[in-house]
Amino acid sequence: MIADMLGAQKHEIPFDRPLGELGMDSLTAAQLSADLEERFGALVSLDRFLGEETLDQLVSKLSRDAEAGPAEEFTA
């Protein structure tokens, strides 16, 4: 989803680089957040896509939280 929004190929998105360094702006982050909520029921705050968190870290956190129970906002 991130690759599509950034106009990149999936293999061009590094899993170990902060998401904020990938060239995502606040509008793209807002759209991605809305798409994730609609598709997976995951509420992800915009600052997670614009900060220092890596894609690996975000995926791991979302996976753990999904196993734990119903969707809540993932902010930390």
N, CA, C, O and CB atoms as a CASP TS submission, in Angstrom:
PFRMAT TS
TARGET T0000
AUTHOR 0000-0000-0000
METHOD Language model
MODEL 1
PARENT N/A
ATOM      1  N   MET     1       0.821  -1.191   0.000  1.00  0.00           N
ATOM      2  CA  MET     1       0.000   0.000   0.000  1.00  0.00           C
ATOM      3  C   MET     1       0.870   1.261   0.000  1.00  0.00           C
ATOM      4  O   MET     1       0.564   2.232  -0.692  1.00  0.00           O
ATOM      5  CB  MET     1      -0.937  -0.006   1.207  1.00  0.00           C
ATOM      6  N   ILE     2       1.941   1.239   0.771  1.00  0.00           N
ATOM      7  CA  ILE     2       2.830   2.396   0.831  1.00  0.00           C
ATOM      8  C   ILE     2       3.498   2.623  -0.519  1.00  0.00           C
ATOM      9  O   ILE     2       3.587   3.758  -0.986  1.00  0.00           O
ATOM     10  CB  ILE     2       3.893   2.209   1.928  1.00  0.00           C
ATOM     11  N   ALA     3       3.964   1.559  -1.139  1.00  0.00           N
ATOM     12  CA  ALA     3       4.606   1.683  -2.450  1.00  0.00           C
ATOM     13  C   ALA     3       3.643   2.294  -3.465  1.00  0.00           C
ATOM     14  O   ALA     3       4.022   3.191  -4.218  1.00  0.00           O
ATOM     15  CB  ALA     3       5.097   0.306  -2.945  1.00  0.00           C
ATOM     16  N   ASP     4       2.414   1.819  -3.487  1.00  0.00           N
ATOM     17  CA  ASP     4       1.427   2.352  -4.417  1.00  0.00           C
ATOM     18  C   ASP     4       1.202   3.846  -4.197  1.00  0.00           C
ATOM     19  O   ASP     4       1.135   4.617  -5.155  1.00  0.00           O
ATOM     20  CB  ASP     4       0.109   1.598  -4.275  1.00  0.00           C
ATOM     21  N   MET     5       1.087   4.244  -2.949  1.00  0.00           N
ATOM     22  CA  MET     5       0.825   5.653  -2.643  1.00  0.00           C
ATOM     23  C   MET     5       2.005   6.557  -2.981  1.00  0.00           C
ATOM     24  O   MET     5       1.830   7.733  -3.298  1.00  0.00           O
ATOM     25  CB  MET     5       0.477   5.807  -1.180  1.00  0.00           C
ATOM     26  N   LEU     6       3.205   5.992  -2.909  1.00  0.00           N
ATOM     27  CA  LEU     6       4.396   6.782  -3.206  1.00  0.00           C
ATOM     28  C   LEU     6       4.816   6.664  -4.665  1.00  0.00           C
ATOM     29  O   LEU     6       5.793   7.287  -5.081  1.00  0.00           O
ATOM     30  CB  LEU     6       5.536   6.356  -2.312  1.00  0.00           C
ATOM     31  N   GLY     7       4.083   5.864  -5.450  1.00  0.00           N
ATOM     32  CA  GLY     7       4.432   5.676  -6.854  1.00  0.00           C
ATOM     33  C   GLY     7       5.721   4.912  -7.039  1.00  0.00           C
ATOM     34  O   GLY     7       6.477   5.170  -7.976  1.00  0.00           O
ATOM     35  N   ALA     8       5.975   3.966  -6.144  1.00  0.00           N
ATOM     36  CA  ALA     8       7.208   3.175  -6.182  1.00  0.00           C
ATOM     37  C   ALA     8       6.870   1.695  -6.370  1.00  0.00           C
ATOM     38  O   ALA     8       5.714   1.287  -6.259  1.00  0.00           O
ATOM     39  CB  ALA     8       8.038   3.383  -4.883  1.00  0.00           C
ATOM     40  N   GLN     9       7.887   0.918  -6.652  1.00  0.00           N
ATOM     41  CA  GLN     9       7.745  -0.537  -6.708  1.00  0.00           C
ATOM     42  C   GLN     9       7.883  -1.080  -5.290  1.00  0.00           C
ATOM     43  O   GLN     9       8.585  -0.496  -4.464  1.00  0.00           O
ATOM     44  CB  GLN     9       8.809  -1.183  -7.669  1.00  0.00           C
ATOM     45  N   LYS    10       7.220  -2.189  -5.009  1.00  0.00           N
ATOM     46  CA  LYS    10       7.261  -2.758  -3.658  1.00  0.00           C
ATOM     47  C   LYS    10       8.685  -3.027  -3.198  1.00  0.00           C
ATOM     48  O   LYS    10       9.010  -2.789  -2.035  1.00  0.00           O
ATOM     49  CB  LYS    10       6.457  -4.046  -3.605  1.00  0.00           C
ATOM     50  N   HIS    11       9.532  -3.513  -4.081  1.00  0.00           N
ATOM     51  CA  HIS    11      10.908  -3.834  -3.696  1.00  0.00           C
ATOM     52  C   HIS    11      11.751  -2.586  -3.401  1.00  0.00           C
ATOM     53  O   HIS    11      12.852  -2.699  -2.864  1.00  0.00           O
ATOM     54  CB  HIS    11      11.570  -4.644  -4.796  1.00  0.00           C
ATOM     55  N   GLU    12      11.242  -1.405  -3.746  1.00  0.00           N
ATOM     56  CA  GLU    12      11.968  -0.166  -3.494  1.00  0.00           C
ATOM     57  C   GLU    12      11.708   0.410  -2.099  1.00  0.00           C
ATOM     58  O   GLU    12      12.369   1.364  -1.688  1.00  0.00           O
ATOM     59  CB  GLU    12      11.598   0.854  -4.534  1.00  0.00           C
ATOM     60  N   ILE    13      10.754  -0.165  -1.378  1.00  0.00           N
ATOM     61  CA  ILE    13      10.415   0.332  -0.045  1.00  0.00           C
ATOM     62  C   ILE    13      11.228  -0.445   0.997  1.00  0.00           C
ATOM     63  O   ILE    13      10.986  -1.634   1.204  1.00  0.00           O
ATOM     64  CB  ILE    13       8.878   0.197   0.232  1.00  0.00           C
ATOM     65  N   PRO    14      12.187   0.215   1.651  1.00  0.00           N
ATOM     66  CA  PRO    14      13.002  -0.477   2.655  1.00  0.00           C
ATOM     67  C   PRO    14      12.224  -0.674   3.959  1.00  0.00           C
ATOM     68  O   PRO    14      11.539   0.235   4.428  1.00  0.00           O
ATOM     69  CB  PRO    14      14.295   0.311   2.926  1.00  0.00           C
ATOM     70  N   PHE    15      12.338  -1.849   4.526  1.00  0.00           N
ATOM     71  CA  PHE    15      11.639  -2.168   5.768  1.00  0.00           C
ATOM     72  C   PHE    15      12.383  -1.649   6.992  1.00  0.00           C
ATOM     73  O   PHE    15      11.822  -1.598   8.087  1.00  0.00           O
ATOM     74  CB  PHE    15      11.443  -3.667   5.884  1.00  0.00           C
ATOM     75  N   ASP    16      13.649  -1.263   6.810  1.00  0.00           N
ATOM     76  CA  ASP    16      14.469  -0.871   7.956  1.00  0.00           C
ATOM     77  C   ASP    16      14.787   0.625   7.981  1.00  0.00           C
ATOM     78  O   ASP    16      15.652   1.061   8.741  1.00  0.00           O
ATOM     79  CB  ASP    16      15.757  -1.658   7.951  1.00  0.00           C
ATOM     80  N   ARG    17      14.109   1.395   7.174  1.00  0.00           N
ATOM     81  CA  ARG    17      14.338   2.848   7.125  1.00  0.00           C
ATOM     82  C   ARG    17      13.125   3.563   7.716  1.00  0.00           C
ATOM     83  O   ARG    17      11.995   3.136   7.480  1.00  0.00           O
ATOM     84  CB  ARG    17      14.603   3.330   5.657  1.00  0.00           C
ATOM     85  N   PRO    18      13.327   4.629   8.468  1.00  0.00           N
ATOM     86  CA  PRO    18      12.175   5.349   9.042  1.00  0.00           C
ATOM     87  C   PRO    18      11.174   5.749   7.964  1.00  0.00           C
ATOM     88  O   PRO    18      11.551   6.237   6.899  1.00  0.00           O
ATOM     89  CB  PRO    18      12.649   6.600   9.799  1.00  0.00           C
ATOM     90  N   LEU    19       9.905   5.535   8.254  1.00  0.00           N
ATOM     91  CA  LEU    19       8.849   5.853   7.297  1.00  0.00           C
ATOM     92  C   LEU    19       8.859   7.325   6.915  1.00  0.00           C
ATOM     93  O   LEU    19       8.529   7.678   5.783  1.00  0.00           O
ATOM     94  CB  LEU    19       7.493   5.477   7.868  1.00  0.00           C
ATOM     95  N   GLY    20       9.234   8.182   7.852  1.00  0.00           N
ATOM     96  CA  GLY    20       9.284   9.606   7.589  1.00  0.00           C
ATOM     97  C   GLY    20      10.323  10.000   6.550  1.00  0.00           C
ATOM     98  O   GLY    20      10.276  11.111   6.021  1.00  0.00           O
ATOM     99  N   GLU    21      11.251   9.113   6.252  1.00  0.00           N
ATOM    100  CA  GLU    21      12.294   9.387   5.265  1.00  0.00           C
ATOM    101  C   GLU    21      11.916   8.907   3.869  1.00  0.00           C
ATOM    102  O   GLU    21      12.688   9.090   2.928  1.00  0.00           O
ATOM    103  CB  GLU    21      13.590   8.736   5.690  1.00  0.00           C
ATOM    104  N   LEU    22      10.758   8.304   3.721  1.00  0.00           N
ATOM    105  CA  LEU    22      10.382   7.725   2.432  1.00  0.00           C
ATOM    106  C   LEU    22       9.717   8.719   1.486  1.00  0.00           C
ATOM    107  O   LEU    22       9.381   8.360   0.358  1.00  0.00           O
ATOM    108  CB  LEU    22       9.462   6.566   2.653  1.00  0.00           C
ATOM    109  N   GLY    23       9.523   9.951   1.922  1.00  0.00           N
ATOM    110  CA  GLY    23       8.939  10.963   1.071  1.00  0.00           C
ATOM    111  C   GLY    23       7.431  11.090   1.207  1.00  0.00           C
ATOM    112  O   GLY    23       6.770  11.685   0.355  1.00  0.00           O
ATOM    113  N   MET    24       6.889  10.529   2.279  1.00  0.00           N
ATOM    114  CA  MET    24       5.450  10.611   2.496  1.00  0.00           C
ATOM    115  C   MET    24       5.109  11.966   3.116  1.00  0.00           C
ATOM    116  O   MET    24       5.772  12.408   4.054  1.00  0.00           O
ATOM    117  CB  MET    24       4.958   9.449   3.404  1.00  0.00           C
ATOM    118  N   ASP    25       4.074  12.622   2.588  1.00  0.00           N
ATOM    119  CA  ASP    25       3.619  13.875   3.172  1.00  0.00           C
ATOM    120  C   ASP    25       2.375  13.612   4.026  1.00  0.00           C
ATOM    121  O   ASP    25       1.892  12.482   4.092  1.00  0.00           O
ATOM    122  CB  ASP    25       3.320  14.924   2.064  1.00  0.00           C
ATOM    123  N   SER    26       1.867  14.639   4.666  1.00  0.00           N
ATOM    124  CA  SER    26       0.746  14.451   5.592  1.00  0.00           C
ATOM    125  C   SER    26      -0.529  14.005   4.874  1.00  0.00           C
ATOM    126  O   SER    26      -1.323  13.254   5.441  1.00  0.00           O
ATOM    127  CB  SER    26       0.479  15.742   6.355  1.00  0.00           C
ATOM    128  N   LEU    27      -0.731  14.451   3.650  1.00  0.00           N
ATOM    129  CA  LEU    27      -1.914  14.032   2.896  1.00  0.00           C
ATOM    130  C   LEU    27      -1.844  12.544   2.550  1.00  0.00           C
ATOM    131  O   LEU    27      -2.836  11.825   2.671  1.00  0.00           O
ATOM    132  CB  LEU    27      -2.056  14.868   1.612  1.00  0.00           C
ATOM    133  N   THR    28      -0.679  12.091   2.125  1.00  0.00           N
ATOM    134  CA  THR    28      -0.486  10.672   1.820  1.00  0.00           C
ATOM    135  C   THR    28      -0.631   9.839   3.083  1.00  0.00           C
ATOM    136  O   THR    28      -1.247   8.774   3.056  1.00  0.00           O
ATOM    137  CB  THR    28       0.894  10.431   1.178  1.00  0.00           C
ATOM    138  N   ALA    29      -0.070  10.312   4.188  1.00  0.00           N
ATOM    139  CA  ALA    29      -0.189   9.601   5.457  1.00  0.00           C
ATOM    140  C   ALA    29      -1.647   9.492   5.890  1.00  0.00           C
ATOM    141  O   ALA    29      -2.069   8.451   6.394  1.00  0.00           O
ATOM    142  CB  ALA    29       0.632  10.303   6.540  1.00  0.00           C
ATOM    143  N   ALA    30      -2.414  10.553   5.699  1.00  0.00           N
ATOM    144  CA  ALA    30      -3.834  10.533   6.066  1.00  0.00           C
ATOM    145  C   ALA    30      -4.601   9.525   5.210  1.00  0.00           C
ATOM    146  O   ALA    30      -5.458   8.802   5.718  1.00  0.00           O
ATOM    147  CB  ALA    30      -4.451  11.939   5.911  1.00  0.00           C
ATOM    148  N   GLN    31      -4.297   9.478   3.927  1.00  0.00           N
ATOM    149  CA  GLN    31      -4.965   8.526   3.040  1.00  0.00           C
ATOM    150  C   GLN    31      -4.590   7.094   3.414  1.00  0.00           C
ATOM    151  O   GLN    31      -5.447   6.211   3.434  1.00  0.00           O
ATOM    152  CB  GLN    31      -4.599   8.807   1.568  1.00  0.00           C
ATOM    153  N   LEU    32      -3.318   6.866   3.710  1.00  0.00           N
ATOM    154  CA  LEU    32      -2.870   5.531   4.104  1.00  0.00           C
ATOM    155  C   LEU    32      -3.536   5.100   5.403  1.00  0.00           C
ATOM    156  O   LEU    32      -3.969   3.955   5.536  1.00  0.00           O
ATOM    157  CB  LEU    32      -1.344   5.498   4.255  1.00  0.00           C
ATOM    158  N   SER    33      -3.617   6.012   6.354  1.00  0.00           N
ATOM    159  CA  SER    33      -4.264   5.715   7.625  1.00  0.00           C
ATOM    160  C   SER    33      -5.729   5.327   7.404  1.00  0.00           C
ATOM    161  O   SER    33      -6.213   4.357   7.987  1.00  0.00           O
ATOM    162  CB  SER    33      -4.165   6.925   8.574  1.00  0.00           C
ATOM    163  N   ALA    34      -6.425   6.082   6.565  1.00  0.00           N
ATOM    164  CA  ALA    34      -7.832   5.783   6.269  1.00  0.00           C
ATOM    165  C   ALA    34      -7.976   4.442   5.549  1.00  0.00           C
ATOM    166  O   ALA    34      -8.890   3.672   5.844  1.00  0.00           O
ATOM    167  CB  ALA    34      -8.448   6.905   5.415  1.00  0.00           C
ATOM    168  N   ASP    35      -7.078   4.164   4.612  1.00  0.00           N
ATOM    169  CA  ASP    35      -7.121   2.896   3.882  1.00  0.00           C
ATOM    170  C   ASP    35      -6.871   1.707   4.798  1.00  0.00           C
ATOM    171  O   ASP    35      -7.535   0.678   4.670  1.00  0.00           O
ATOM    172  CB  ASP    35      -6.098   2.902   2.757  1.00  0.00           C
ATOM    173  N   LEU    36      -5.924   1.835   5.718  1.00  0.00           N
ATOM    174  CA  LEU    36      -5.642   0.755   6.671  1.00  0.00           C
ATOM    175  C   LEU    36      -6.834   0.491   7.581  1.00  0.00           C
ATOM    176  O   LEU    36      -7.162  -0.657   7.880  1.00  0.00           O
ATOM    177  CB  LEU    36      -4.412   1.095   7.514  1.00  0.00           C
ATOM    178  N   GLU    37      -7.475   1.566   8.014  1.00  0.00           N
ATOM    179  CA  GLU    37      -8.648   1.400   8.866  1.00  0.00           C
ATOM    180  C   GLU    37      -9.770   0.698   8.097  1.00  0.00           C
ATOM    181  O   GLU    37     -10.407  -0.217   8.619  1.00  0.00           O
ATOM    182  CB  GLU    37      -9.131   2.768   9.394  1.00  0.00           C
ATOM    183  N   GLU    38     -10.004   1.124   6.873  1.00  0.00           N
ATOM    184  CA  GLU    38     -11.074   0.534   6.066  1.00  0.00           C
ATOM    185  C   GLU    38     -10.783  -0.927   5.731  1.00  0.00           C
ATOM    186  O   GLU    38     -11.666  -1.779   5.820  1.00  0.00           O
ATOM    187  CB  GLU    38     -11.267   1.335   4.776  1.00  0.00           C
ATOM    188  N   ARG    39      -9.558  -1.203   5.353  1.00  0.00           N
ATOM    189  CA  ARG    39      -9.199  -2.560   4.904  1.00  0.00           C
ATOM    190  C   ARG    39      -8.992  -3.553   6.044  1.00  0.00           C
ATOM    191  O   ARG    39      -9.405  -4.709   5.952  1.00  0.00           O
ATOM    192  CB  ARG    39      -7.946  -2.501   4.078  1.00  0.00           C
ATOM    193  N   PHE    40      -8.338  -3.088   7.135  1.00  0.00           N
ATOM    194  CA  PHE    40      -7.953  -4.005   8.207  1.00  0.00           C
ATOM    195  C   PHE    40      -8.563  -3.673   9.564  1.00  0.00           C
ATOM    196  O   PHE    40      -8.428  -4.458  10.503  1.00  0.00           O
ATOM    197  CB  PHE    40      -6.470  -4.020   8.333  1.00  0.00           C
ATOM    198  N   GLY    41      -9.223  -2.542   9.685  1.00  0.00           N
ATOM    199  CA  GLY    41      -9.774  -2.132  10.970  1.00  0.00           C
ATOM    200  C   GLY    41      -8.722  -1.601  11.924  1.00  0.00           C
ATOM    201  O   GLY    41      -8.982  -1.464  13.119  1.00  0.00           O
ATOM    202  N   ALA    42      -7.533  -1.300  11.409  1.00  0.00           N
ATOM    203  CA  ALA    42      -6.429  -0.796  12.237  1.00  0.00           C
ATOM    204  C   ALA    42      -6.430   0.726  12.229  1.00  0.00           C
ATOM    205  O   ALA    42      -6.399   1.345  11.166  1.00  0.00           O
ATOM    206  CB  ALA    42      -5.064  -1.337  11.732  1.00  0.00           C
ATOM    207  N   LEU    43      -6.466   1.326  13.410  1.00  0.00           N
ATOM    208  CA  LEU    43      -6.401   2.779  13.539  1.00  0.00           C
ATOM    209  C   LEU    43      -4.956   3.175  13.812  1.00  0.00           C
ATOM    210  O   LEU    43      -4.431   2.933  14.899  1.00  0.00           O
ATOM    211  CB  LEU    43      -7.347   3.291  14.675  1.00  0.00           C
ATOM    212  N   VAL    44      -4.321   3.783  12.823  1.00  0.00           N
ATOM    213  CA  VAL    44      -2.910   4.148  12.929  1.00  0.00           C
ATOM    214  C   VAL    44      -2.794   5.662  12.805  1.00  0.00           C
ATOM    215  O   VAL    44      -3.249   6.247  11.822  1.00  0.00           O
ATOM    216  CB  VAL    44      -2.052   3.427  11.837  1.00  0.00           C
ATOM    217  N   SER    45      -2.187   6.289  13.798  1.00  0.00           N
ATOM    218  CA  SER    45      -2.061   7.750  13.783  1.00  0.00           C
ATOM    219  C   SER    45      -1.082   8.197  12.695  1.00  0.00           C
ATOM    220  O   SER    45      -0.147   7.475  12.347  1.00  0.00           O
ATOM    221  CB  SER    45      -1.598   8.266  15.163  1.00  0.00           C
ATOM    222  N   LEU    46      -1.311   9.383  12.174  1.00  0.00           N
ATOM    223  CA  LEU    46      -0.501   9.907  11.083  1.00  0.00           C
ATOM    224  C   LEU    46       0.970  10.045  11.449  1.00  0.00           C
ATOM    225  O   LEU    46       1.840   9.811  10.610  1.00  0.00           O
ATOM    226  CB  LEU    46      -1.035  11.238  10.651  1.00  0.00           C
ATOM    227  N   ASP    47       1.253  10.418  12.680  1.00  0.00           N
ATOM    228  CA  ASP    47       2.647  10.627  13.071  1.00  0.00           C
ATOM    229  C   ASP    47       3.479   9.357  12.968  1.00  0.00           C
ATOM    230  O   ASP    47       4.705   9.431  12.881  1.00  0.00           O
ATOM    231  CB  ASP    47       2.711  11.159  14.482  1.00  0.00           C
ATOM    232  N   ARG    48       2.841   8.202  12.976  1.00  0.00           N
ATOM    233  CA  ARG    48       3.585   6.943  12.817  1.00  0.00           C
ATOM    234  C   ARG    48       4.162   6.828  11.415  1.00  0.00           C
ATOM    235  O   ARG    48       5.223   6.231  11.233  1.00  0.00           O
ATOM    236  CB  ARG    48       2.677   5.735  13.112  1.00  0.00           C
ATOM    237  N   PHE    49       3.477   7.394  10.416  1.00  0.00           N
ATOM    238  CA  PHE    49       3.956   7.337   9.039  1.00  0.00           C
ATOM    239  C   PHE    49       4.946   8.445   8.719  1.00  0.00           C
ATOM    240  O   PHE    49       5.653   8.374   7.714  1.00  0.00           O
ATOM    241  CB  PHE    49       2.793   7.410   8.087  1.00  0.00           C
ATOM    242  N   LEU    50       5.002   9.461   9.560  1.00  0.00           N
ATOM    243  CA  LEU    50       5.844  10.620   9.289  1.00  0.00           C
ATOM    244  C   LEU    50       7.056  10.703  10.205  1.00  0.00           C
ATOM    245  O   LEU    50       7.864  11.623  10.083  1.00  0.00           O
ATOM    246  CB  LEU    50       5.035  11.873   9.420  1.00  0.00           C
ATOM    247  N   GLY    51       7.188   9.755  11.112  1.00  0.00           N
ATOM    248  CA  GLY    51       8.250   9.820  12.116  1.00  0.00           C
ATOM    249  C   GLY    51       9.397   8.861  11.879  1.00  0.00           C
ATOM    250  O   GLY    51       9.748   8.549  10.741  1.00  0.00           O
ATOM    251  N   GLU    52       9.970   8.401  12.972  1.00  0.00           N
ATOM    252  CA  GLU    52      11.175   7.575  12.955  1.00  0.00           C
ATOM    253  C   GLU    52      10.904   6.071  12.925  1.00  0.00           C
ATOM    254  O   GLU    52      11.839   5.280  12.807  1.00  0.00           O
ATOM    255  CB  GLU    52      12.005   7.896  14.149  1.00  0.00           C
ATOM    256  N   GLU    53       9.664   5.677  13.028  1.00  0.00           N
ATOM    257  CA  GLU    53       9.328   4.250  13.036  1.00  0.00           C
ATOM    258  C   GLU    53       9.576   3.642  11.656  1.00  0.00           C
ATOM    259  O   GLU    53       9.263   4.254  10.635  1.00  0.00           O
ATOM    260  CB  GLU    53       7.852   4.037  13.460  1.00  0.00           C
ATOM    261  N   THR    54      10.138   2.437  11.635  1.00  0.00           N
ATOM    262  CA  THR    54      10.369   1.747  10.369  1.00  0.00           C
ATOM    263  C   THR    54       9.147   0.924   9.992  1.00  0.00           C
ATOM    264  O   THR    54       8.276   0.676  10.826  1.00  0.00           O
ATOM    265  CB  THR    54      11.618   0.849  10.455  1.00  0.00           C
ATOM    266  N   LEU    55       9.086   0.506   8.750  1.00  0.00           N
ATOM    267  CA  LEU    55       7.992  -0.339   8.300  1.00  0.00           C
ATOM    268  C   LEU    55       8.005  -1.660   9.053  1.00  0.00           C
ATOM    269  O   LEU    55       6.949  -2.177   9.415  1.00  0.00           O
ATOM    270  CB  LEU    55       8.079  -0.580   6.789  1.00  0.00           C
ATOM    271  N   ASP    56       9.189  -2.211   9.291  1.00  0.00           N
ATOM    272  CA  ASP    56       9.313  -3.442  10.092  1.00  0.00           C
ATOM    273  C   ASP    56       8.677  -3.263  11.472  1.00  0.00           C
ATOM    274  O   ASP    56       7.919  -4.121  11.925  1.00  0.00           O
ATOM    275  CB  ASP    56      10.800  -3.841  10.244  1.00  0.00           C
ATOM    276  N   GLN    57       8.986  -2.156  12.134  1.00  0.00           N
ATOM    277  CA  GLN    57       8.449  -1.898  13.471  1.00  0.00           C
ATOM    278  C   GLN    57       6.934  -1.736  13.437  1.00  0.00           C
ATOM    279  O   GLN    57       6.231  -2.258  14.302  1.00  0.00           O
ATOM    280  CB  GLN    57       9.095  -0.649  14.073  1.00  0.00           C
ATOM    281  N   LEU    58       6.434  -1.017  12.445  1.00  0.00           N
ATOM    282  CA  LEU    58       4.996  -0.801  12.335  1.00  0.00           C
ATOM    283  C   LEU    58       4.261  -2.114  12.087  1.00  0.00           C
ATOM    284  O   LEU    58       3.242  -2.386  12.722  1.00  0.00           O
ATOM    285  CB  LEU    58       4.692   0.191  11.213  1.00  0.00           C
ATOM    286  N   VAL    59       4.772  -2.924  11.171  1.00  0.00           N
ATOM    287  CA  VAL    59       4.133  -4.206  10.870  1.00  0.00           C
ATOM    288  C   VAL    59       4.153  -5.116  12.091  1.00  0.00           C
ATOM    289  O   VAL    59       3.148  -5.760  12.392  1.00  0.00           O
ATOM    290  CB  VAL    59       4.831  -4.894   9.684  1.00  0.00           C
ATOM    291  N   SER    60       5.258  -5.180  12.789  1.00  0.00           N
ATOM    292  CA  SER    60       5.354  -6.012  14.000  1.00  0.00           C
ATOM    293  C   SER    60       4.348  -5.568  15.053  1.00  0.00           C
ATOM    294  O   SER    60       3.667  -6.398  15.655  1.00  0.00           O
ATOM    295  CB  SER    60       6.776  -5.955  14.582  1.00  0.00           C
ATOM    296  N   LYS    61       4.254  -4.265  15.273  1.00  0.00           N
ATOM    297  CA  LYS    61       3.326  -3.736  16.277  1.00  0.00           C
ATOM    298  C   LYS    61       1.881  -4.028  15.892  1.00  0.00           C
ATOM    299  O   LYS    61       1.089  -4.449  16.735  1.00  0.00           O
ATOM    300  CB  LYS    61       3.528  -2.224  16.452  1.00  0.00           C
ATOM    301  N   LEU    62       1.534  -3.811  14.635  1.00  0.00           N
ATOM    302  CA  LEU    62       0.169  -4.070  14.186  1.00  0.00           C
ATOM    303  C   LEU    62      -0.172  -5.552  14.287  1.00  0.00           C
ATOM    304  O   LEU    62      -1.295  -5.908  14.642  1.00  0.00           O
ATOM    305  CB  LEU    62      -0.017  -3.586  12.749  1.00  0.00           C
ATOM    306  N   SER    63       0.785  -6.409  13.977  1.00  0.00           N
ATOM    307  CA  SER    63       0.566  -7.858  14.079  1.00  0.00           C
ATOM    308  C   SER    63       0.319  -8.272  15.523  1.00  0.00           C
ATOM    309  O   SER    63      -0.603  -9.038  15.806  1.00  0.00           O
ATOM    310  CB  SER    63       1.769  -8.628  13.512  1.00  0.00           C
ATOM    311  N   ARG    64       1.143  -7.765  16.436  1.00  0.00           N
ATOM    312  CA  ARG    64       0.967  -8.094  17.859  1.00  0.00           C
ATOM    313  C   ARG    64      -0.374  -7.587  18.372  1.00  0.00           C
ATOM    314  O   ARG    64      -1.076  -8.292  19.098  1.00  0.00           O
ATOM    315  CB  ARG    64       2.112  -7.495  18.699  1.00  0.00           C
ATOM    316  N   ASP    65      -0.727  -6.366  17.994  1.00  0.00           N
ATOM    317  CA  ASP    65      -1.980  -5.785  18.455  1.00  0.00           C
ATOM    318  C   ASP    65      -3.194  -6.508  17.871  1.00  0.00           C
ATOM    319  O   ASP    65      -4.224  -6.638  18.533  1.00  0.00           O
ATOM    320  CB  ASP    65      -2.031  -4.312  18.094  1.00  0.00           C
ATOM    321  N   ALA    66      -3.068  -6.976  16.633  1.00  0.00           N
ATOM    322  CA  ALA    66      -4.171  -7.709  16.009  1.00  0.00           C
ATOM    323  C   ALA    66      -4.418  -9.033  16.730  1.00  0.00           C
ATOM    324  O   ALA    66      -5.561  -9.467  16.873  1.00  0.00           O
ATOM    325  CB  ALA    66      -3.875  -7.962  14.519  1.00  0.00           C
ATOM    326  N   GLU    67      -3.352  -9.660  17.175  1.00  0.00           N
ATOM    327  CA  GLU    67      -3.481 -10.911  17.922  1.00  0.00           C
ATOM    328  C   GLU    67      -4.073 -10.675  19.305  1.00  0.00           C
ATOM    329  O   GLU    67      -4.718 -11.558  19.871  1.00  0.00           O
ATOM    330  CB  GLU    67      -2.124 -11.595  18.047  1.00  0.00           C
ATOM    331  N   ALA    68      -3.852  -9.480  19.845  1.00  0.00           N
ATOM    332  CA  ALA    68      -4.282  -9.168  21.213  1.00  0.00           C
ATOM    333  C   ALA    68      -5.779  -8.869  21.325  1.00  0.00           C
ATOM    334  O   ALA    68      -6.371  -9.080  22.383  1.00  0.00           O
ATOM    335  CB  ALA    68      -3.499  -7.987  21.732  1.00  0.00           C
ATOM    336  N   GLY    69      -6.389  -8.386  20.260  1.00  0.00           N
ATOM    337  CA  GLY    69      -7.804  -8.073  20.380  1.00  0.00           C
ATOM    338  C   GLY    69      -8.280  -7.046  19.379  1.00  0.00           C
ATOM    339  O   GLY    69      -7.623  -6.807  18.366  1.00  0.00           O
ATOM    340  N   PRO    70      -9.428  -6.430  19.661  1.00  0.00           N
ATOM    341  CA  PRO    70     -10.030  -5.479  18.726  1.00  0.00           C
ATOM    342  C   PRO    70      -9.156  -4.262  18.489  1.00  0.00           C
ATOM    343  O   PRO    70      -8.309  -3.911  19.310  1.00  0.00           O
ATOM    344  CB  PRO    70     -11.375  -5.038  19.234  1.00  0.00           C
ATOM    345  N   ALA    71      -9.380  -3.629  17.352  1.00  0.00           N
ATOM    346  CA  ALA    71      -8.576  -2.471  16.940  1.00  0.00           C
ATOM    347  C   ALA    71      -8.724  -1.320  17.918  1.00  0.00           C
ATOM    348  O   ALA    71      -9.820  -0.983  18.368  1.00  0.00           O
ATOM    349  CB  ALA    71      -8.975  -2.013  15.538  1.00  0.00           C
ATOM    350  N   GLU    72      -7.591  -0.739  18.224  1.00  0.00           N
ATOM    351  CA  GLU    72      -7.509   0.490  19.009  1.00  0.00           C
ATOM    352  C   GLU    72      -6.526   1.383  18.283  1.00  0.00           C
ATOM    353  O   GLU    72      -5.829   0.934  17.373  1.00  0.00           O
ATOM    354  CB  GLU    72      -7.065   0.220  20.509  1.00  0.00           C
ATOM    355  N   GLU    73      -6.464   2.621  18.669  1.00  0.00           N
ATOM    356  CA  GLU    73      -5.510   3.501  18.003  1.00  0.00           C
ATOM    357  C   GLU    73      -4.103   3.157  18.459  1.00  0.00           C
ATOM    358  O   GLU    73      -3.824   3.090  19.656  1.00  0.00           O
ATOM    359  CB  GLU    73      -5.830   4.986  18.290  1.00  0.00           C
ATOM    360  N   PHE    74      -3.215   2.940  17.485  1.00  0.00           N
ATOM    361  CA  PHE    74      -1.831   2.580  17.750  1.00  0.00           C
ATOM    362  C   PHE    74      -0.995   3.839  17.656  1.00  0.00           C
ATOM    363  O   PHE    74      -0.661   4.284  16.558  1.00  0.00           O
ATOM    364  CB  PHE    74      -1.321   1.490  16.761  1.00  0.00           C
ATOM    365  N   THR    75      -0.654   4.416  18.793  1.00  0.00           N
ATOM    366  CA  THR    75       0.037   5.689  18.774  1.00  0.00           C
ATOM    367  C   THR    75       1.450   5.622  19.321  1.00  0.00           C
ATOM    368  O   THR    75       2.247   6.516  19.034  1.00  0.00           O
ATOM    369  CB  THR    75      -0.740   6.684  19.542  1.00  0.00           C
ATOM    370  N   ALA    76       1.791   4.622  20.081  1.00  0.00           N
ATOM    371  CA  ALA    76       3.118   4.632  20.674  1.00  0.00           C
ATOM    372  C   ALA    76       3.924   3.519  20.219  1.00  0.00           C
ATOM    373  O   ALA    76       5.076   3.383  20.628  1.00  0.00           O
ATOM    374  CB  ALA    76       3.054   4.610  22.122  1.00  0.00           C
TER
END
